[in-house]
Short mmCIF file of C-alpha atoms in Angstrom, two decimals:
data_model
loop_
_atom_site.label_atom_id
_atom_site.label_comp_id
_atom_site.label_asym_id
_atom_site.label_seq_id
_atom_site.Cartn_x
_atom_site.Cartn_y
_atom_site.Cartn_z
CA UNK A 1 77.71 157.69 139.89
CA UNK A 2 79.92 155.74 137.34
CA UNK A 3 77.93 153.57 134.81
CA UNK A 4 79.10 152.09 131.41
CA UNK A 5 77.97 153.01 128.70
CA UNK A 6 76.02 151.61 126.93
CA UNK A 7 77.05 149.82 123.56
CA UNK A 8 75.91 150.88 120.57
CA UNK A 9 74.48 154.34 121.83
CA UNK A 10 75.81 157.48 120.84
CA UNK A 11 77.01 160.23 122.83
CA UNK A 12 74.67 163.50 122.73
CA UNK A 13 76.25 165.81 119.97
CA UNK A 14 76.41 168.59 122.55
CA UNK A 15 79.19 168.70 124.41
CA UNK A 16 80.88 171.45 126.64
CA UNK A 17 84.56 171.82 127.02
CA UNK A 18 84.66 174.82 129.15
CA UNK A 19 81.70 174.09 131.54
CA UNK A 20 80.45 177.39 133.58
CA UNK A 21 82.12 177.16 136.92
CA UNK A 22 79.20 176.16 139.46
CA UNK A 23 77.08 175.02 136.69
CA UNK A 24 74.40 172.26 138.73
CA UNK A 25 73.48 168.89 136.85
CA UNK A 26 76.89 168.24 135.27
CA UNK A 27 77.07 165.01 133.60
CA UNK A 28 80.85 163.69 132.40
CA UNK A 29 80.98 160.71 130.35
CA UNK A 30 83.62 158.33 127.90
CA UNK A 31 85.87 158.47 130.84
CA UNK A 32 88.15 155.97 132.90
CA UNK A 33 86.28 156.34 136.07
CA UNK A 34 88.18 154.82 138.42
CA UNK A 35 86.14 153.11 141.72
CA UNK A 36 86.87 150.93 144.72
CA UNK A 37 85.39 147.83 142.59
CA UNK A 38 88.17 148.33 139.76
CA UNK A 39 87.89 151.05 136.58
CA UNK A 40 84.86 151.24 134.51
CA UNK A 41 85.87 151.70 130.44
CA UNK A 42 83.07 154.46 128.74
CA UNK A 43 81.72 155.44 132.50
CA UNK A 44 80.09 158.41 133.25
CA UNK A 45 79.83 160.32 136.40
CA UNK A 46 77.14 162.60 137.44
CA UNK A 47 76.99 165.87 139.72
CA UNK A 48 74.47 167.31 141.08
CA UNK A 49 74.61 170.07 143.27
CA UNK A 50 77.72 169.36 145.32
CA UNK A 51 77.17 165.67 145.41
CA UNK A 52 77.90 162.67 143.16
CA UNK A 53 73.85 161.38 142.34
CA UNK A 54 73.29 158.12 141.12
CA UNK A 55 71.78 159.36 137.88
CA UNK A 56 71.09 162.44 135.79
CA UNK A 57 68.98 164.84 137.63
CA UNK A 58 65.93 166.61 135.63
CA UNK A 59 67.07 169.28 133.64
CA UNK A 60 70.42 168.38 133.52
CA UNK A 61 72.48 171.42 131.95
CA UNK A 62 75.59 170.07 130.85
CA UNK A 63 77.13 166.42 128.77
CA UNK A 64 80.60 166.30 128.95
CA UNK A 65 82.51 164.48 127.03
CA UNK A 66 86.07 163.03 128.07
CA UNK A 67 86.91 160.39 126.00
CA UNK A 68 90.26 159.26 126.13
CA UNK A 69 90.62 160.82 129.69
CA UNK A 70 90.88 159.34 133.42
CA UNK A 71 88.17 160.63 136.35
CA UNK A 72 89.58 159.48 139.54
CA UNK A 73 88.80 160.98 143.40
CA UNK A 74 89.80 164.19 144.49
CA UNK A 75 93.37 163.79 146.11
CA UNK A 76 93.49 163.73 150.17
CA UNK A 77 96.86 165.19 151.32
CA UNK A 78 97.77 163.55 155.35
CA UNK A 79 100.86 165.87 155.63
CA UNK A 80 101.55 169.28 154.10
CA UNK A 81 103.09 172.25 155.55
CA UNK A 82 102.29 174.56 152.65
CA UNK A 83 102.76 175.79 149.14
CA UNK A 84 102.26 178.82 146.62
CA UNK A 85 105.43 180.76 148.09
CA UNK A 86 103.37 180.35 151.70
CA UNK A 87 103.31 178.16 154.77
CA UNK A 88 100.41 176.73 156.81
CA UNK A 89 102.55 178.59 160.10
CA UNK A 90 101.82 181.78 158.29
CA UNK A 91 99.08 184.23 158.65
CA UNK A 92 94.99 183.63 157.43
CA UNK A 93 95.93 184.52 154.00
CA UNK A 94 99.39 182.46 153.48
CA UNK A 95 97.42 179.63 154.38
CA UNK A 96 94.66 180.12 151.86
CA UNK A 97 97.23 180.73 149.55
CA UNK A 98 98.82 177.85 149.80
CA UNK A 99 94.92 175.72 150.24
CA UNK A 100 94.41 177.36 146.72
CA UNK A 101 98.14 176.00 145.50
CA UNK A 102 97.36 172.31 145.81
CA UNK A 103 93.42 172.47 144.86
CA UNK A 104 94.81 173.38 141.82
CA UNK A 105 97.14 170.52 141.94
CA UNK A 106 94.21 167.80 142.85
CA UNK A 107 94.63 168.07 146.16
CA UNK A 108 90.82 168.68 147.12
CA UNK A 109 91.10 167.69 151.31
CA UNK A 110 93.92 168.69 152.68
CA UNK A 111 95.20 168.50 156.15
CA UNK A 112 97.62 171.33 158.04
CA UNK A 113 101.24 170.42 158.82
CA UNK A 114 102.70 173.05 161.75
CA UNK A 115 106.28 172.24 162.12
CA UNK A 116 108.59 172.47 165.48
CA UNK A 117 108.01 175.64 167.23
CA UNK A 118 107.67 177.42 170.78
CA UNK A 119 104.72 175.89 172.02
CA UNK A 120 102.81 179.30 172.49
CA UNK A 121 103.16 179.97 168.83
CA UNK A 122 101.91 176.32 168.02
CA UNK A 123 98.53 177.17 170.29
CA UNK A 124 98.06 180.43 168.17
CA UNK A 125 98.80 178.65 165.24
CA UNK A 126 96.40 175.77 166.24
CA UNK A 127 93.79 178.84 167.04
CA UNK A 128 94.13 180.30 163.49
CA UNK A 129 93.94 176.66 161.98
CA UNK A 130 91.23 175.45 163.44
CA UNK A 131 89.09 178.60 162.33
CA UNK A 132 89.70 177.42 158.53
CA UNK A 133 89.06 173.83 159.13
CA UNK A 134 85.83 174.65 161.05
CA UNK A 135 84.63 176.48 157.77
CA UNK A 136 85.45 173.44 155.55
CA UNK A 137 88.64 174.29 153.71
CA UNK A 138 90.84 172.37 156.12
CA UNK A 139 90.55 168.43 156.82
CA UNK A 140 91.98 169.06 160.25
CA UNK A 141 95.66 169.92 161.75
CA UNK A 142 98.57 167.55 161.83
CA UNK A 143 101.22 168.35 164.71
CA UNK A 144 104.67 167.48 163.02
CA UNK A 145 107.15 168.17 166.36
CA UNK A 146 108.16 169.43 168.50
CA UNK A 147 107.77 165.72 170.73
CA UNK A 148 110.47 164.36 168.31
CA UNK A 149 113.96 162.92 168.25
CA UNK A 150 116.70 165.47 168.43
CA UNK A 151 118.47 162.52 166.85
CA UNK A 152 116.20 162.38 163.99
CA UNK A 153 114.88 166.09 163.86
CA UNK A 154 114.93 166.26 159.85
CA UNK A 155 113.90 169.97 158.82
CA UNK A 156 113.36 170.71 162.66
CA UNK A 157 114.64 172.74 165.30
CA UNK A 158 116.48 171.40 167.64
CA UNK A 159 116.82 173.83 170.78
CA UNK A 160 112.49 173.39 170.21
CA UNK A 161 112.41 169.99 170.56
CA UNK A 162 110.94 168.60 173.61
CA UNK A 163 109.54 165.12 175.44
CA UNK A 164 106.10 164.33 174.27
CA UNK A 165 105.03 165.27 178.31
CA UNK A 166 101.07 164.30 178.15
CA UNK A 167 100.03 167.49 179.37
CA UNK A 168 101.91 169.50 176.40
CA UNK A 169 100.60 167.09 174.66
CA UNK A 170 96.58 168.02 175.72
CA UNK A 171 97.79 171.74 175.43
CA UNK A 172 97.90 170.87 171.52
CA UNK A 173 94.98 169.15 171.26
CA UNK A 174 92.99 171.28 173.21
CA UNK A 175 94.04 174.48 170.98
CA UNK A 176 92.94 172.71 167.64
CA UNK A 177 89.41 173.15 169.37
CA UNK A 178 88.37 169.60 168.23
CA UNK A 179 89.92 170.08 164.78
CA UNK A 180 93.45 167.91 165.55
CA UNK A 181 93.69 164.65 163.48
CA UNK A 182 97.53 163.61 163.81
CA UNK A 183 100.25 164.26 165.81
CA UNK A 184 104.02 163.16 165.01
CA UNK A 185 106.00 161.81 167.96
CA UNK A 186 109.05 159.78 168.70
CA UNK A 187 107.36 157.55 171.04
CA UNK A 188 110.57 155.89 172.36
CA UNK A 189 110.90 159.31 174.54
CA UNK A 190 109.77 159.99 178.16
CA UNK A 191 105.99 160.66 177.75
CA UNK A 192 105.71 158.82 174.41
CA UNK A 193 103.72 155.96 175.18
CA UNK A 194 101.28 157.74 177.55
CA UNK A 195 100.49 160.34 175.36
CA UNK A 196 100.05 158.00 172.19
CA UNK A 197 97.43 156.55 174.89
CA UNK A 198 96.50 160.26 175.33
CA UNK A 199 95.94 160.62 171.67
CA UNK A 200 93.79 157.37 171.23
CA UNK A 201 91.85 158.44 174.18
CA UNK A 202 91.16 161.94 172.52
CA UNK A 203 90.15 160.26 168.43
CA UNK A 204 93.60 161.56 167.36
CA UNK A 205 96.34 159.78 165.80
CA UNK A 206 99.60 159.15 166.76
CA UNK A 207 102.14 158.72 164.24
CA UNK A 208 105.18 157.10 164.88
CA UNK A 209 107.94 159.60 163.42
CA UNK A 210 111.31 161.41 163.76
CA UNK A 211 112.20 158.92 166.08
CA UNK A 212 115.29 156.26 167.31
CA UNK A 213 113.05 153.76 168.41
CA UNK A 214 114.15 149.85 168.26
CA UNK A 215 112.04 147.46 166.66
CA UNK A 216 110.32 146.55 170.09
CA UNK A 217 109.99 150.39 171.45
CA UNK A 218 107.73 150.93 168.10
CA UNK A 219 105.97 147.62 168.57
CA UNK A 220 105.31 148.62 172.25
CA UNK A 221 103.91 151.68 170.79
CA UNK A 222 101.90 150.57 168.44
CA UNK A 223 99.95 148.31 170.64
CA UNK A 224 99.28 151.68 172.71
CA UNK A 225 97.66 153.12 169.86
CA UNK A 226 99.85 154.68 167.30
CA UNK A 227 98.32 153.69 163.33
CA UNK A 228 100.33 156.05 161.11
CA UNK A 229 104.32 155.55 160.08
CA UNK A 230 104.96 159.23 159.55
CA UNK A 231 106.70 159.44 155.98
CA UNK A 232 108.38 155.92 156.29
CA UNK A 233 112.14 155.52 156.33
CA UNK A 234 112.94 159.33 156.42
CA UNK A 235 113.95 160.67 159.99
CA UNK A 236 113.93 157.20 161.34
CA UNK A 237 116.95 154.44 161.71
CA UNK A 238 117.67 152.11 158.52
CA UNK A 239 116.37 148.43 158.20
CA UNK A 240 118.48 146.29 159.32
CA UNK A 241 118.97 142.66 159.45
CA UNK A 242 119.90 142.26 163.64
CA UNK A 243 118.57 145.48 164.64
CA UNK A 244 114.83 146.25 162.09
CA UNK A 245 114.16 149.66 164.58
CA UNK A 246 110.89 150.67 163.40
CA UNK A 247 110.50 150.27 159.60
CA UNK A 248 109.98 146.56 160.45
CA UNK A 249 107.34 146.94 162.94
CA UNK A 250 105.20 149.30 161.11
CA UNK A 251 105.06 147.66 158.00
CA UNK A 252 103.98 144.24 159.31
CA UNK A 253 101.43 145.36 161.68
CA UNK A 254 97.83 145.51 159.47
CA UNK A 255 97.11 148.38 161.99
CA UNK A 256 98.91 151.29 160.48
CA UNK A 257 99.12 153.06 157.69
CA UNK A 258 102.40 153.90 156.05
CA UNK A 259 102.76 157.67 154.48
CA UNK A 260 105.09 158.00 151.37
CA UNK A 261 106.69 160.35 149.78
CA UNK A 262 106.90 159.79 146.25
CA UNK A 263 109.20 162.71 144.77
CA UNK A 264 112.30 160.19 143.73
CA UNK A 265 114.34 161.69 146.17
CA UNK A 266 113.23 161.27 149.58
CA UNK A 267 112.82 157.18 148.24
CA UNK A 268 114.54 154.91 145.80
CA UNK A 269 112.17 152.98 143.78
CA UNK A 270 112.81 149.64 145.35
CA UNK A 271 111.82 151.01 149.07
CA UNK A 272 108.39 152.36 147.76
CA UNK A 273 108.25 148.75 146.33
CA UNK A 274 108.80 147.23 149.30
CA UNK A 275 106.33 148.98 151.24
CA UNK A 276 104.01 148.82 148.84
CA UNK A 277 104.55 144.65 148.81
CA UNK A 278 104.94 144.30 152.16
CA UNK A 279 101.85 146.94 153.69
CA UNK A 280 99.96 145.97 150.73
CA UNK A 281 97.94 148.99 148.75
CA UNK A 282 95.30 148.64 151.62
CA UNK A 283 97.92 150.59 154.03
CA UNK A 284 99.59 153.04 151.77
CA UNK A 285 99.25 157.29 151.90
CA UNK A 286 100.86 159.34 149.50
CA UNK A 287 101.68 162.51 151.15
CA UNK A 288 104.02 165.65 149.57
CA UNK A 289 105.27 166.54 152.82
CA UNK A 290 105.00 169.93 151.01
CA UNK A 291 106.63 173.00 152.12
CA UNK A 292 106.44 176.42 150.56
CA UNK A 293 108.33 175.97 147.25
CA UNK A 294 105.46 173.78 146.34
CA UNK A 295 103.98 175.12 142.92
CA UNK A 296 106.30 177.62 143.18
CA UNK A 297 110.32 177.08 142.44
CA UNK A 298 113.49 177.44 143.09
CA UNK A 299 114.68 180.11 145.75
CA UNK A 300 115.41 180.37 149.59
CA UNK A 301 112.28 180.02 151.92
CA UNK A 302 111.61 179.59 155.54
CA UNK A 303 110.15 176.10 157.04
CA UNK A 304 109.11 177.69 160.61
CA UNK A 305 112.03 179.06 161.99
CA UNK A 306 115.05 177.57 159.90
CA UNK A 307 115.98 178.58 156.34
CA UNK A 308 115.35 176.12 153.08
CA UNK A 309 117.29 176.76 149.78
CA UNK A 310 115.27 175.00 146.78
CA UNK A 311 117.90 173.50 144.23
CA UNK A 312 116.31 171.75 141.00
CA UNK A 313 113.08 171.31 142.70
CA UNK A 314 114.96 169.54 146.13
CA UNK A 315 114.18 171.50 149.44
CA UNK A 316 117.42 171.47 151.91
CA UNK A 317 118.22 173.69 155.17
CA UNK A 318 120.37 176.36 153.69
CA UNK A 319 122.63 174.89 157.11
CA UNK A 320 123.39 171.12 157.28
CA UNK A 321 121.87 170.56 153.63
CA UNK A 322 118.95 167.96 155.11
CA UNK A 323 116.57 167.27 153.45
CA UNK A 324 113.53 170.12 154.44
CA UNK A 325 110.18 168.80 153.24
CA UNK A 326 109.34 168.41 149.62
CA UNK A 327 108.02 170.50 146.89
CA UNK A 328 105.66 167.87 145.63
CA UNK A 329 102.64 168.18 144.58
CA UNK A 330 100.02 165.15 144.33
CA UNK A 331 99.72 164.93 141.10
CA UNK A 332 102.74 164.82 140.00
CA UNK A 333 102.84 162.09 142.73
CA UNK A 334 100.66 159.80 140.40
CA UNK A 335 101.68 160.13 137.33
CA UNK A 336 105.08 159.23 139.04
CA UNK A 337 103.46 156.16 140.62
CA UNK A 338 102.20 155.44 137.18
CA UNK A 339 104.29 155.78 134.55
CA UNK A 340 107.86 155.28 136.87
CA UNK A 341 106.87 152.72 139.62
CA UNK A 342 104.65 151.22 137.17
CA UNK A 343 101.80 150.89 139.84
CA UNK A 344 98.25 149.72 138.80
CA UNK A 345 96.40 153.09 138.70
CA UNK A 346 93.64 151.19 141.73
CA UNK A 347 96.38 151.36 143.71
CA UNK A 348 97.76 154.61 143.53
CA UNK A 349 94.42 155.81 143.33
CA UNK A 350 93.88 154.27 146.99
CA UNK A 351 97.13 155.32 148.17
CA UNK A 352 95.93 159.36 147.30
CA UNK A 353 92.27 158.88 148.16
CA UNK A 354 90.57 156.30 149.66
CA UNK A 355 93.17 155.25 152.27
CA UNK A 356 93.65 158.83 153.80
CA UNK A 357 89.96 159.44 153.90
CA UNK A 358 89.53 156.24 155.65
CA UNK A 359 92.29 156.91 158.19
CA UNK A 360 90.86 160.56 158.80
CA UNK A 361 86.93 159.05 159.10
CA UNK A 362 86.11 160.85 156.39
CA UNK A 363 85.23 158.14 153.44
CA UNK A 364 81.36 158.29 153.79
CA UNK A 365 82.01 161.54 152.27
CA UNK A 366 85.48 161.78 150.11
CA UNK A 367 88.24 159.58 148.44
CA UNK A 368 85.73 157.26 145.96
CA UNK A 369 83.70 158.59 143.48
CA UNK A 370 80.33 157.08 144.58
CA UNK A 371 76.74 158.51 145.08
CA UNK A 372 76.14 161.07 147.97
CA UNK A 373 80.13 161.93 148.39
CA UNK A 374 81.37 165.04 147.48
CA UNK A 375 81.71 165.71 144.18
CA UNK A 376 85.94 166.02 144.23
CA UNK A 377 87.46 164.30 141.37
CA UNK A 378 90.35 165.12 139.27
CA UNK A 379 90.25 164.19 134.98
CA UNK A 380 93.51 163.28 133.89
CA UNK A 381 95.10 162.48 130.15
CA UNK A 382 95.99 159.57 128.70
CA UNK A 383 99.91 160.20 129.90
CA UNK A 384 98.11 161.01 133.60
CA UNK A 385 98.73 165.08 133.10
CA UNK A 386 96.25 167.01 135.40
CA UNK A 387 93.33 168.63 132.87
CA UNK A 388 90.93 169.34 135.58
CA UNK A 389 89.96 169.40 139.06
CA UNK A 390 86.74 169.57 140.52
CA UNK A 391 85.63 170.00 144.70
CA UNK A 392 82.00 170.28 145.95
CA UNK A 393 80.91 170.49 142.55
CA UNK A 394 82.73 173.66 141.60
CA UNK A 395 85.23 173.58 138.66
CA UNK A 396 88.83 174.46 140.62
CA UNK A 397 90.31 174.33 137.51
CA UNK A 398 87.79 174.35 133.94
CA UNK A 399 88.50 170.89 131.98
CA UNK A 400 91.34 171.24 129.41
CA UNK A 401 89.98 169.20 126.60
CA UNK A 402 91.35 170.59 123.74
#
């Protein structure tokens, strides 16, 4: 738990800048600690076991302090297709891999992004997915395509694309063995509507996305279900004054959530500002949208079947030069938020934690840093640099203090 200090007490002279990993009773105090009531000055936040605890358990082995630092929530990633040099439609170990890659990053509940396929490779894919989020180290699986717009296909492959049919649909679902938490469709097609009420029916969510729906085809399907904008105003038509299409619709509606992708190039500054004025911090996700270069660099990669060439950090399709994912990684998404967009650090620490736990069901457990959740938190810098990252009470990566 995060309490002030208290004035006019002094810190314990022992302090541990390279805790053991694993080490039970942890105690971390002089931070920023960030929670959903505003930021404590001087708090101090307690692990025990693989909990938060609302005070220092006997025997408590370790006082940390971190002074002049920032403890916020572990980092809960919507939509990410990969990292590390690896992809989550890769084999057991790319998808570790690329787990491991944004752990390190902050990025301590993460959920699966498959992108457009043959469906038979999507239901092995699911199979394999599943497997890893029935163990714990996946959040769940996200179904970008292939029920999307061949107008608005993005990094996707067009002779794969197909109408969201309801049945196809259950196929997906079914595969994921219980562990499916999103799917991406472009609800104005045949099938759309039914299967967002397919995907309501079923506790999954249907995000509006990839699509060339009007303004009243997205309203339609919102009121059938759908609650996520699926990385809004990429792969979708412009704002516009006679004709809004669907940016309108899902930012006014207090039902869904709007993902963002917060890289300064798949948004100018004043369209994350008007989502962020008009959805209000309540209704924002900051995804990466990640695909393999993530953590990784420059180079030429594959997003499922099509080829990516990574330029100065920007992911394209080595054919048609779209724009192919991101190579963002969620912290560099705050300090961006931070120090660019000049948000309140509440909010972007909602947008990256609380919101997407929320959305998933999963906030009696992650995205605050209150007693009896997981102990995931991240310790940033004054200038918002990543110095540590802790999940389930392990150290991912040791404090940097120094």
């Amino acid at each position: 738990m995060a309490t002030p200090g208290a004035r006019g007490t002094a810190r314990p002279a022992t302090t541990y800048p390279q805790p053991a990993t694993g080490t039970r009773g942890q105690t971390l105090v002089g931070a920023r600690v960030v929670m959903p009531t505003g930021t404590i000055t001087d708090g101090r936040v307690t692990i025990d076991g693989t909990r938060i605890a609302p005070q220092a358990p006997q025997g408590t082995a370790q006082v940390i302090d971190v002074k002049d630092h920032w403890l916020v929530p572990g980092f809960v990633d919507l939509h990410n297709h990969g990292g590390g040099g690896a992809s989550f439609s890769g084999t057991a170990e790319d998808v570790q891999k690329a787990i491991d890659t944004h752990r390190r990053h902050g990025t301590t509940t993460l959920v699966a992004s498959t992108v457009t396929d043959d469906m038979d490779v999507l239901v092995r894919q699911a199979g394999l997915l599943s497997e890893l989020a029935e163990q714990g180290d996946l959040a769940g699986i996200h179904f970008e395509g292939p029920f999307i717009s061949p107008c608005r296909k993005g990094a996707h492959s067009e002779g794969l694309l197909r109408d969201p049919d309801p049945a196809e649909v259950r196929k997906l679902i079914d595969a994921a063995r219980g562990r499916a938490r999103m799917v991406t469709l472009a609800t104005e097609l045949p099938g759309g509507i039914d299967s967002v009420r397919l995907l309501a029916e079923h506790g999954v969510i249907a995000a509006v996305g990839h699509t060339d729906a009007t303004y009243e085809q997205t309203v339609e399907a919102i009121e059938a279900g759908a609650t996520v904008a699926t990385h809004l105003f990429n792969a979708m038509p412009p704002l516009g004054h006679r004709a809004p299409g669907p940016i309108a619709a899902l930012l006014e509606d207090e039902r869904v959530t709007v993902e963002l992708i917060n890289d300064g190039v798949h948004l100018h500054p004043a369209a994350l500002e008007l989502a962020f004025h008009r959805a209000g911090a309540g209704r924002v996700a900051f995804i990466t949208d990640a695909m393999d270069a993530a953590g990784v660099g420059d180079g030429r990669y594959m997003l499922g079947p099509l080829e990516v060439e990574v330029s100065e950090g920007v992911a394209r399709l080595a054919e048609g030069g779209s724009i192919a994912g991101s190579t963002l990684t969620l912290d560099r998404a705050f300090k961006r938020a931070v120090t660019v967009d000049r948000l309140p650090v509440e909010d972007v620490v909602a947008a990256l934690s609380a919101n997407p736990a929320r959305l998933l069901g999963m906030d009696d457990r992650v995205g605050s840093l209150e007693p009896g959740k997981d102990a995931d938190l991240v310790l940033l810098d004054e200038n918002f640099d990543l110095k540590g990252v802790m999940r389930q009470g392990v150290w991912v990566v040791d404090p940097q203090l120094a």
